[in-house]
CSV table of C-alpha atoms in Angstrom, one decimal:
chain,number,residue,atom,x,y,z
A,1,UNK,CA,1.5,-4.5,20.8
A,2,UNK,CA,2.2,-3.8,17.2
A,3,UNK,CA,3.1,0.0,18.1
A,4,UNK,CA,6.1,-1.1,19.9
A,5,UNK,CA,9.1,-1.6,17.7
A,6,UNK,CA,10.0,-5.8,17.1
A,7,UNK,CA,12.7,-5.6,19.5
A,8,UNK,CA,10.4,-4.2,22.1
A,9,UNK,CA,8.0,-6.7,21.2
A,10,UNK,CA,10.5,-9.5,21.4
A,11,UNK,CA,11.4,-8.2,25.2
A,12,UNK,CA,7.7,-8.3,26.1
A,13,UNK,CA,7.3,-11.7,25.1
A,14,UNK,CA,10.0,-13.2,27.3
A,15,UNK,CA,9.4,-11.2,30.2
A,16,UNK,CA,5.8,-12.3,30.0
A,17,UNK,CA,7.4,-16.1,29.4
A,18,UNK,CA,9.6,-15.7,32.0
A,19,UNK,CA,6.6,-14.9,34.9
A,20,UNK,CA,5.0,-17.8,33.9
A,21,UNK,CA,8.0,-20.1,34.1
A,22,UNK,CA,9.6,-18.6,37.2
A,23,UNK,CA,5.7,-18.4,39.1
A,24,UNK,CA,5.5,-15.1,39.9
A,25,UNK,CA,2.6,-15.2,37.8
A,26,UNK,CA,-0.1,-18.2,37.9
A,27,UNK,CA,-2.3,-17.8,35.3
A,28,UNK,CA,-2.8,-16.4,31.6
A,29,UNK,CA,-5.1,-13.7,32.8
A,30,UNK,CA,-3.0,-12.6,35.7
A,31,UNK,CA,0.2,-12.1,33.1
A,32,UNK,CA,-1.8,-10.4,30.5
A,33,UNK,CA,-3.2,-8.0,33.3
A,34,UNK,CA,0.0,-7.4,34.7
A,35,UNK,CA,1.9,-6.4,31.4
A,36,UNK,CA,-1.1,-5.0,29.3
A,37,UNK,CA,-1.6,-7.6,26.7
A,38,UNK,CA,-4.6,-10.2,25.6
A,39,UNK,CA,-5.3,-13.2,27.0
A,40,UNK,CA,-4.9,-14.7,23.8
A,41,UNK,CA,-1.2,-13.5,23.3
A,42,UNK,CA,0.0,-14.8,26.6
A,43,UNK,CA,-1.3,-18.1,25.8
A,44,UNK,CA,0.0,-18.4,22.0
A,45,UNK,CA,3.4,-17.3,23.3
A,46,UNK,CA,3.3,-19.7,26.2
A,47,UNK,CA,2.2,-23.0,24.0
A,48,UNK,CA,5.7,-21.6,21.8
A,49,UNK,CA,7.8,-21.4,24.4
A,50,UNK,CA,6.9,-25.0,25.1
A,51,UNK,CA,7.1,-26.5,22.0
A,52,UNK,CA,10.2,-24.6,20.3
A,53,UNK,CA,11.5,-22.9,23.0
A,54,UNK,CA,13.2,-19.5,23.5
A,55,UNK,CA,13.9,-19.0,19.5
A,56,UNK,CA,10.3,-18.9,19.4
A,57,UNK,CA,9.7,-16.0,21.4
A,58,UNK,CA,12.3,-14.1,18.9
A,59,UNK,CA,11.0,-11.4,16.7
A,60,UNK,CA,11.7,-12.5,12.8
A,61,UNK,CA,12.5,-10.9,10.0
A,62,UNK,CA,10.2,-9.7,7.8
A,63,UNK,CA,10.0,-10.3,4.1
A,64,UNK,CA,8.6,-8.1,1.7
A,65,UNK,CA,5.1,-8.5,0.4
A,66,UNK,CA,4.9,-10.5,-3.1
A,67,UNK,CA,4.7,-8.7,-5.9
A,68,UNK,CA,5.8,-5.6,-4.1
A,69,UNK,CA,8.1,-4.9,-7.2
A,70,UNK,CA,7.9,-2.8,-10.1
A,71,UNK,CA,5.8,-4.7,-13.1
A,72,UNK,CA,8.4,-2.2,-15.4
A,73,UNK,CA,11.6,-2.3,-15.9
A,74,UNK,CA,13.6,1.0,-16.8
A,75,UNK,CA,13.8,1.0,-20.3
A,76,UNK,CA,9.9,0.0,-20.2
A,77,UNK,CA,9.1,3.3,-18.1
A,78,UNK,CA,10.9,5.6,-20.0
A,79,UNK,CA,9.2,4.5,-22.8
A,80,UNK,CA,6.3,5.1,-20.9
A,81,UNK,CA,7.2,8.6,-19.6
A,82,UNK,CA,8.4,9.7,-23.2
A,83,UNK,CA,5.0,8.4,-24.9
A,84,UNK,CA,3.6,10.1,-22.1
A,85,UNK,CA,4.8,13.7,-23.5
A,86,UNK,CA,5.3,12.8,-26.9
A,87,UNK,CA,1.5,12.0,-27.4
A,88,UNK,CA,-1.4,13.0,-25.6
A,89,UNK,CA,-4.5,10.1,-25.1
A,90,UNK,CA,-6.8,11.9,-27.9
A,91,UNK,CA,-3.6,10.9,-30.7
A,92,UNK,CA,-3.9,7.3,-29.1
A,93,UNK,CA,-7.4,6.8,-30.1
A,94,UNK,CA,-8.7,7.9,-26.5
A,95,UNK,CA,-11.3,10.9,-25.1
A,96,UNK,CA,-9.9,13.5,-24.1
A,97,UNK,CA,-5.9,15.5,-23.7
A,98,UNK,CA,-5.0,15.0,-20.5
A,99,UNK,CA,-3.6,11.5,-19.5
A,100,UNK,CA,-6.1,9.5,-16.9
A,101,UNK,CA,-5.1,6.5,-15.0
A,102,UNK,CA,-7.4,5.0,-17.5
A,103,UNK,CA,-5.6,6.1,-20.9
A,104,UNK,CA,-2.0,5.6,-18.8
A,105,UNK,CA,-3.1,1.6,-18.4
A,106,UNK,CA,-3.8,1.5,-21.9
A,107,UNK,CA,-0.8,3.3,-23.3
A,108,UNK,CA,1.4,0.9,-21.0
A,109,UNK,CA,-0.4,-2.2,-22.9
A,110,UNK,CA,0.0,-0.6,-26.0
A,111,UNK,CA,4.1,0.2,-25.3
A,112,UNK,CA,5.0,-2.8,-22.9
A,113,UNK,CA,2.4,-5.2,-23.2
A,114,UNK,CA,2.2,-5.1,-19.4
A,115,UNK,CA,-1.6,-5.1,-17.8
A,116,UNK,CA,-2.3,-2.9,-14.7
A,117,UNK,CA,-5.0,-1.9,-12.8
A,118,UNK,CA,-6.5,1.3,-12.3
A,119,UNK,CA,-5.6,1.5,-9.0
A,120,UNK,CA,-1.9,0.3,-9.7
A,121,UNK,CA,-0.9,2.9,-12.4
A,122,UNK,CA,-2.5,5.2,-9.9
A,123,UNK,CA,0.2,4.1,-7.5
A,124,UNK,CA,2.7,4.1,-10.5
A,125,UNK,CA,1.9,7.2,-11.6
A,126,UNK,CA,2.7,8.9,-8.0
A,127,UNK,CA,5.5,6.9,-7.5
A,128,UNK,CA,6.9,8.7,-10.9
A,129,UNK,CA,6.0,12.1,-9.5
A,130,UNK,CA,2.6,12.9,-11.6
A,131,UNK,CA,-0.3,13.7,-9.3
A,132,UNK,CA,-3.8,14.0,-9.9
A,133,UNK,CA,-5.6,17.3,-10.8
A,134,UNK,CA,-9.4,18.1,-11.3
A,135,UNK,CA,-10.7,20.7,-13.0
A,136,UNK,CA,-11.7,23.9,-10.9
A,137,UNK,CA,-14.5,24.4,-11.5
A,138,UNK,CA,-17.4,22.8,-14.3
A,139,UNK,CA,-18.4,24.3,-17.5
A,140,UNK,CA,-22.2,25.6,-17.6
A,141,UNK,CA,-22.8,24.6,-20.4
A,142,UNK,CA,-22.3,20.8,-19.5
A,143,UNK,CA,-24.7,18.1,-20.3
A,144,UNK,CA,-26.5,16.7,-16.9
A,145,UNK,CA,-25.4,12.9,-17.8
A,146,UNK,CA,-21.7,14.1,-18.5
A,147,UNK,CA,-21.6,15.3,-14.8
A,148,UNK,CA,-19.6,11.5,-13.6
A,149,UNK,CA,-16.7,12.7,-15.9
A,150,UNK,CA,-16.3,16.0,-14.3
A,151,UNK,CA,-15.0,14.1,-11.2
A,152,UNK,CA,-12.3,12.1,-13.4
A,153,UNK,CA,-8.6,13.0,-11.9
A,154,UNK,CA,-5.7,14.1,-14.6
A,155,UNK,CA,-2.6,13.2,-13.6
A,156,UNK,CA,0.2,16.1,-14.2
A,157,UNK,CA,4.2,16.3,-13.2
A,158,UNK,CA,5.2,18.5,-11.2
């Protein structure tokens, strides 16, 4: 069902209604075998159609997700983005000289005072066209317990 486009949706949903009112079709099973849908969904949009009526059966409109925005505004990412080349994470206080999703989250508390998750500057970070690059290959000469850090991702625009 939730391949088909809300309109097509919506036209399944009264047909289906429609057997059942008209009695072409007696039972939930029988309309759900007959149009290739659950049990379950024949019944919900049945008891609908009963209590609200047609408007029931309509598809909605969807809303976008809370906190779907940006947590920046403009002036606050291009603060961001011009730290970003201005500085690397080592003349921050940080490991290292290429910018991780790590050192981004803390730059960004540092410039806006805004607090974001790994996973979200991640997101952030793509959205601003960086994207992640790991080193080719690991050095020989590198210390068996340093071997976690050789998977860290840099981020680099492109």
């Amino acid at each position: 069902m939730r391949r088909l486009s809300p309109d097509a949706q919506e036209d399944l949903r009264l047909r289906v209604v429609a057997a059942l009112e008209s009695g072409r079709v007696a039972t939930y099973g029988r309309a759900a075998e007959m149009f290739g849908v659950s049990e379950s969904s024949v019944g919900t949009w049945w008891r609908a159609f009963k209590a609200s009526g047609r408007p029931a059966l309509l598809a909605a409109e969807r809303e976008s997700r809370a906190g779907k925005g940006e947590l920046l505004d403009d002036s606050a990412r291009g603060a961001v983005l011009q730290a970003m080349l201005d500085y690397t994470p080592a003349d921050l206080g940080q490991s290292g000289v290429m910018w991780t999703r790590a050192s981004t989250r803390t730059l960004i508390r540092l410039v806006c005072g805004v607090s974001m998750t790994e996973q979200g500057v991640g997101k952030w970070l793509r959205r601003h066209g960086f994207t992640p690059q790991r080193p080719a290959r690991r050095s020989y000469r590198q210390h068996p317990l340093c071997q976690n850090r050789s998977s860290q991702a840099y981020w680099m625009i492109h």
